[in-house]
Coordinates of C-alpha atoms in Angstrom, one line a residue:
M1 CA 32.1 3.2 170.1
R2 CA 34.5 5.6 168.8
Y3 CA 33.7 9.2 166.8
V4 CA 33.9 10.0 163.7
T5 CA 35.8 13.3 162.7
L6 CA 36.1 16.1 159.5
P7 CA 39.1 17.7 158.9
D8 CA 37.2 20.7 159.2
S9 CA 34.2 22.4 159.3
T10 CA 33.3 23.4 156.3
P11 CA 29.2 23.3 155.7
R12 CA 28.2 20.2 153.3
L13 CA 25.0 19.1 151.6
L14 CA 23.5 16.4 152.6
P15 CA 24.8 13.7 150.4
F16 CA 27.9 14.0 151.8
Y17 CA 27.3 12.6 154.9
L18 CA 25.0 10.2 153.5
T19 CA 27.8 8.9 151.9
M20 CA 30.1 9.5 154.7
E21 CA 28.0 6.7 156.2
E22 CA 28.9 4.5 153.7
Y23 CA 32.8 5.4 152.9
V24 CA 33.3 4.7 157.3
A25 CA 31.0 1.5 156.7
R26 CA 33.3 -0.1 154.4
R27 CA 37.0 0.9 156.5
L28 CA 35.0 0.0 159.9
P29 CA 37.4 -2.6 161.6
D30 CA 35.4 -5.3 162.3
G31 CA 34.3 -5.4 166.3
T32 CA 34.4 -1.3 166.9
D33 CA 31.1 0.9 165.8
A34 CA 31.5 4.4 165.5
F35 CA 29.2 7.5 165.6
F36 CA 29.2 11.4 164.3
M37 CA 26.7 14.2 164.4
W38 CA 26.2 16.2 161.5
Q39 CA 24.0 19.3 160.3
V40 CA 22.4 20.9 157.2
D41 CA 20.7 23.9 155.9
P42 CA 17.3 23.4 155.5
T43 CA 16.4 19.8 153.8
V44 CA 13.7 17.8 153.3
I45 CA 15.1 13.9 153.1
F46 CA 12.6 11.3 152.1
G47 CA 12.6 7.6 151.9
R48 CA 14.0 4.9 149.6
N49 CA 10.8 3.3 148.4
Q50 CA 8.8 6.7 148.7
V51 CA 7.6 8.7 146.1
M52 CA 8.3 12.2 145.9
D53 CA 5.4 14.4 145.2
N54 CA 3.1 11.8 147.8
E55 CA 5.9 13.6 150.7
V56 CA 7.1 16.5 149.9
N57 CA 5.8 20.1 149.1
T58 CA 7.9 20.7 146.2
G59 CA 6.7 24.3 145.2
Y60 CA 7.7 25.5 148.8
C61 CA 10.5 24.0 149.0
A62 CA 12.0 25.6 145.8
S63 CA 10.1 28.5 146.9
R64 CA 11.9 29.2 150.2
G65 CA 15.9 27.4 148.9
I66 CA 15.1 24.0 150.8
N67 CA 17.3 21.5 149.6
V68 CA 14.9 17.7 148.9
Y69 CA 16.9 14.6 148.6
R70 CA 16.4 11.1 148.9
R71 CA 18.5 8.5 150.9
R72 CA 19.1 4.8 150.8
S73 CA 17.6 3.6 153.5
G74 CA 13.1 3.0 154.2
G75 CA 11.4 4.9 156.7
G76 CA 9.4 8.0 155.9
C77 CA 10.2 11.7 155.3
V78 CA 12.2 14.0 157.9
Y79 CA 13.1 17.7 157.8
A80 CA 16.3 18.7 158.9
D81 CA 18.2 22.4 159.5
R82 CA 21.0 23.7 161.4
D83 CA 18.9 23.9 164.3
N84 CA 18.6 19.9 164.4
I85 CA 20.9 17.6 164.8
M86 CA 21.5 14.0 162.8
F87 CA 22.7 11.0 164.2
S88 CA 24.5 8.5 162.3
Y89 CA 25.7 5.2 163.9
I90 CA 27.6 2.4 162.4
T91 CA 28.3 -1.3 163.7
S92 CA 30.3 -4.1 162.2
D93 CA 28.1 -6.7 164.5
A94 CA 26.8 -9.9 162.5
D95 CA 23.6 -9.4 164.1
A96 CA 20.3 -9.1 162.1
V97 CA 19.8 -4.8 161.1
T98 CA 16.1 -4.7 163.0
T99 CA 18.1 -6.1 166.6
T100 CA 21.1 -3.2 165.4
F101 CA 18.3 -0.8 165.1
S102 CA 16.9 -1.8 168.7
R103 CA 19.9 -1.3 170.2
Y104 CA 20.7 2.2 168.8
T105 CA 18.0 3.4 169.8
S106 CA 17.7 2.0 173.1
M107 CA 21.2 3.7 173.7
V108 CA 19.8 7.0 172.3
A109 CA 17.0 6.9 174.5
G110 CA 19.1 6.2 177.7
M111 CA 21.3 9.6 177.1
L112 CA 17.9 11.6 176.9
R113 CA 16.6 9.6 180.0
S114 CA 20.4 10.7 181.5
L115 CA 19.2 14.2 181.2
G116 CA 16.4 13.5 183.2
L117 CA 13.9 13.2 180.3
D118 CA 10.7 10.9 180.2
A119 CA 12.6 9.5 176.8
S120 CA 11.0 5.9 174.8
D121 CA 12.0 4.4 171.8
T122 CA 8.8 1.9 172.0
S123 CA 7.3 3.2 168.5
R124 CA 8.6 1.5 165.0
N125 CA 11.1 4.0 164.6
D126 CA 11.3 7.2 166.7
I127 CA 12.7 8.2 170.0
M128 CA 9.8 10.1 172.3
I129 CA 9.6 12.5 175.3
G130 CA 6.3 12.9 177.0
G131 CA 4.5 10.6 173.5
R132 CA 5.6 13.1 171.5
K133 CA 8.0 12.6 169.1
V134 CA 11.5 13.9 169.4
S135 CA 13.7 11.6 166.9
G136 CA 12.9 9.8 163.6
N137 CA 15.3 7.2 163.1
A138 CA 15.7 4.5 159.7
F139 CA 18.5 2.1 159.0
Y140 CA 19.6 -0.1 156.0
H141 CA 22.3 -2.7 155.1
I142 CA 25.6 -2.4 153.0
P143 CA 27.8 -5.7 153.2
G144 CA 29.0 -7.0 156.5
R145 CA 27.9 -3.6 158.1
S146 CA 24.8 -2.0 159.6
I147 CA 23.6 1.6 159.3
V148 CA 21.3 3.8 161.7
H149 CA 20.6 7.5 161.4
G150 CA 17.5 9.7 162.5
T151 CA 16.8 13.5 163.5
M152 CA 17.3 15.1 166.8
L153 CA 15.2 17.9 167.3
F154 CA 16.8 20.5 168.6
D155 CA 14.9 23.9 168.1
T156 CA 14.0 23.4 164.7
D157 CA 12.1 26.1 162.3
M158 CA 8.4 24.2 162.4
A159 CA 6.9 26.4 160.4
N160 CA 9.2 25.3 157.4
M161 CA 9.0 21.7 158.5
M162 CA 4.8 21.6 158.2
A163 CA 5.0 23.4 155.4
A164 CA 7.6 21.5 153.7
I165 CA 6.2 17.4 154.3
T166 CA 2.9 16.7 153.1
P167 CA 2.1 13.5 154.9
S168 CA -0.7 11.3 153.8
S169 CA -4.1 11.2 155.4
V170 CA -3.8 7.9 156.1
K171 CA -1.0 8.5 158.4
L172 CA -2.3 11.1 160.4
D173 CA -5.2 9.2 161.6
A174 CA -2.7 6.2 161.8
K175 CA -1.0 8.4 165.1
G176 CA -4.4 9.9 165.8
V177 CA -3.1 13.3 165.6
D178 CA -4.5 15.5 162.5
S179 CA -1.2 18.2 162.6
V180 CA 2.4 17.4 162.5
R181 CA 2.6 20.0 165.3
S182 CA 0.5 18.2 167.7
R183 CA 2.7 15.1 168.1
I184 CA 6.4 16.5 167.7
T185 CA 8.5 18.5 170.5
V186 CA 11.8 19.8 170.7
L187 CA 14.5 19.3 172.9
S188 CA 14.7 23.2 173.7
E189 CA 11.3 22.7 175.4
H190 CA 12.6 20.4 178.2
L191 CA 16.5 21.4 178.5
P192 CA 16.6 25.2 178.6
A193 CA 19.6 25.7 180.6
M194 CA 21.4 23.7 177.4
D195 CA 22.4 25.0 173.7
I196 CA 23.1 23.2 171.2
E197 CA 26.7 23.2 171.2
Q198 CA 26.0 21.8 174.8
F199 CA 24.1 19.0 174.1
K200 CA 26.2 17.6 170.9
D201 CA 29.4 17.4 173.8
Y202 CA 27.2 15.7 176.2
A203 CA 25.8 13.2 173.0
R204 CA 29.2 12.7 172.0
R205 CA 31.0 11.9 175.7
Y206 CA 27.6 9.8 176.8
L207 CA 27.7 7.3 173.8
C208 CA 31.4 7.1 172.6
S209 CA 34.8 6.3 173.8
G210 CA 38.0 5.9 172.7
P211 CA 40.5 7.2 170.3
D212 CA 38.6 9.7 167.4
I213 CA 38.4 8.0 164.1
A214 CA 39.5 10.9 162.2
L215 CA 38.7 11.2 158.3
T216 CA 41.4 13.2 156.0
P217 CA 41.4 15.4 153.2
D218 CA 41.8 12.8 151.2
D219 CA 38.7 10.9 152.6
V220 CA 36.8 14.2 152.0
R221 CA 37.5 14.5 148.7
A222 CA 36.8 10.5 148.0
I223 CA 33.4 11.0 149.7
E224 CA 32.8 14.3 147.5
E225 CA 33.6 12.5 144.6
E226 CA 30.9 8.8 146.2
S227 CA 28.5 11.2 146.4
R228 CA 27.5 12.5 142.9
P229 CA 24.5 9.5 142.2
Y230 CA 22.7 11.2 145.5
Y231 CA 22.4 14.3 143.2
T232 CA 20.9 12.8 139.8
R233 CA 17.0 13.2 138.7
E234 CA 17.6 10.0 138.2
W235 CA 18.3 8.7 141.7
I236 CA 15.8 12.3 143.4
D237 CA 12.9 11.1 141.1
G238 CA 12.9 7.1 141.6
R239 CA 11.4 5.2 139.8
R240 CA 7.4 3.7 139.2
A241 CA 5.5 1.1 137.5
G242 CA 2.7 3.1 136.9
R243 CA -0.2 5.5 138.9
A244 CA -0.3 3.7 142.5
G245 CA -3.2 2.8 144.2
K246 CA -4.1 4.8 147.7
P247 CA -1.9 4.5 150.9
V248 CA -3.0 1.4 152.7
R249 CA -1.2 1.3 156.4
I250 CA 0.0 -1.9 157.9
D251 CA 0.5 -1.7 161.4
G252 CA 4.1 -2.9 162.1
A253 CA 5.3 -2.1 158.6
G254 CA 4.2 1.2 157.7
E255 CA 2.5 3.0 154.6
F256 CA 2.3 1.1 151.1
R257 CA 1.1 2.2 147.8
V258 CA 1.7 -0.8 144.8
A259 CA 1.2 -0.1 141.3
V260 CA 1.3 -2.9 138.6
A261 CA 2.4 -2.8 135.2
C262 CA 0.6 -5.5 133.2
D263 CA 1.7 -6.7 129.7
G264 CA -1.3 -7.0 126.6
S265 CA -1.4 -10.8 128.0
G266 CA -2.4 -9.2 131.6
L267 CA 0.9 -10.9 132.8
I268 CA 2.3 -9.0 136.0
E269 CA 6.0 -6.9 133.7
R270 CA 6.5 -5.1 137.4
V271 CA 5.4 -4.7 140.8
D272 CA 6.2 -1.3 142.5
L273 CA 5.6 -0.7 146.1
T274 CA 6.3 2.3 147.9
G275 CA 5.6 4.0 151.4
D276 CA 7.1 4.8 154.5
F277 CA 8.5 1.1 155.5
F278 CA 11.7 -0.1 156.3
M279 CA 13.4 -2.8 154.1
T280 CA 16.2 -5.7 155.3
G281 CA 17.2 -7.3 152.2
D282 CA 16.8 -6.0 148.2
L283 CA 13.1 -5.9 147.7
D284 CA 12.9 -6.9 143.9
S285 CA 15.2 -9.9 144.0
M286 CA 13.6 -11.5 147.5
L287 CA 9.9 -10.8 146.2
L288 CA 9.2 -8.4 143.3
D289 CA 11.0 -10.2 140.9
R290 CA 9.3 -13.5 141.6
L291 CA 5.8 -12.3 140.5
R292 CA 6.8 -10.8 136.9
G293 CA 5.4 -12.9 134.4
I294 CA 2.3 -14.2 136.2
R295 CA -1.0 -13.2 136.6
P296 CA -2.2 -10.5 139.5
E297 CA -4.3 -12.7 141.2
P298 CA -4.5 -14.6 144.8
D299 CA -3.4 -17.6 144.0
A300 CA -1.0 -17.1 141.1
I301 CA 0.7 -15.0 143.9
R302 CA 0.6 -17.1 146.7
Q303 CA 2.2 -19.9 144.5
A304 CA 4.9 -17.5 143.4
L305 CA 5.9 -16.4 146.5
A306 CA 6.3 -19.8 148.4
G307 CA 9.3 -20.1 150.0
A308 CA 9.7 -16.7 150.9
D309 CA 8.8 -14.6 153.7
P310 CA 8.2 -11.0 152.7
S311 CA 8.7 -10.2 156.8
Q312 CA 12.4 -11.1 156.4
T313 CA 12.7 -8.5 153.6
I314 CA 9.9 -5.8 155.2
P315 CA 9.2 -6.4 159.1
G316 CA 5.7 -6.4 159.8
L317 CA 4.5 -8.0 156.4
S318 CA 3.1 -10.9 155.7
A319 CA 2.5 -13.0 152.3
E320 CA -1.0 -12.5 152.7
A321 CA -1.2 -8.9 153.3
L322 CA 1.4 -8.5 150.4
I323 CA -1.2 -10.2 148.3
K324 CA -3.7 -8.2 149.3
L325 CA -1.9 -5.0 148.8
I326 CA -1.7 -5.8 145.2
C327 CA -4.5 -7.6 143.9
H328 CA -6.9 -5.2 145.9
P329 CA -4.7 -1.7 145.4

């Protein structure tokens, strides 16, 4: 796996690095994996399928100058600052994206174990130390490439993190805890003799080999131009079919809210699924577009979904679970 470098150390906003992932992925030689680390000023990053107002304390973020952006991958809401390291992993392997995701989290957990830490990657998307989360991860796919990215909590501002993010009670109940702080840890608690730069150097040497992939000033300018859509209100706010129902958590799949818009005849015009679930394909074209023009009833939906396997688009979601979400939101 080769490390990706920038030509300078200029501080940049989060959309630059998300775009950098896609930029590198489109140019990555076949058979090559790439990796890079980055840091940002205080920022909340929420998943592609989440509703910002449900996940982010926008008033607090605005008052504290905390940036808020939506990413292209699924999963939940995370907080990052200069004491938190973001990891990006890009592969050209033809493996299913879920296989790529598992391989990545296994590599990172192995790196932490090599430092003597009790690290595991057995949860849906987290890496744990002693049963407490130190890294949350998400993935998505572009043609021919898979991208995995995530946090690595080194010594973050816990007060900002807890105030900026507003997880639902359903999510907290599923974890068996009543606070964000009780289920996370930071590396500085476990590696008192290592500072953040030393850790970054160790991670790079452990995970990467071979010549760096060195981006040029021209690459930087191209990435900056391509990052513009991330800043638009249309992308950040997202789209909604209407008022979503209460959150429902499905083991192995994530948290879901459903909103159904019907026409004057009671036929479905649009269905929106929001939440912290992951996707391995296009949700609309593979699933939700099939539901347009039918009644929001179990038999009609079951017939419309014939031949489709929702778990191939949203891992862990069965057809019957999707029907229940839509008919009993």
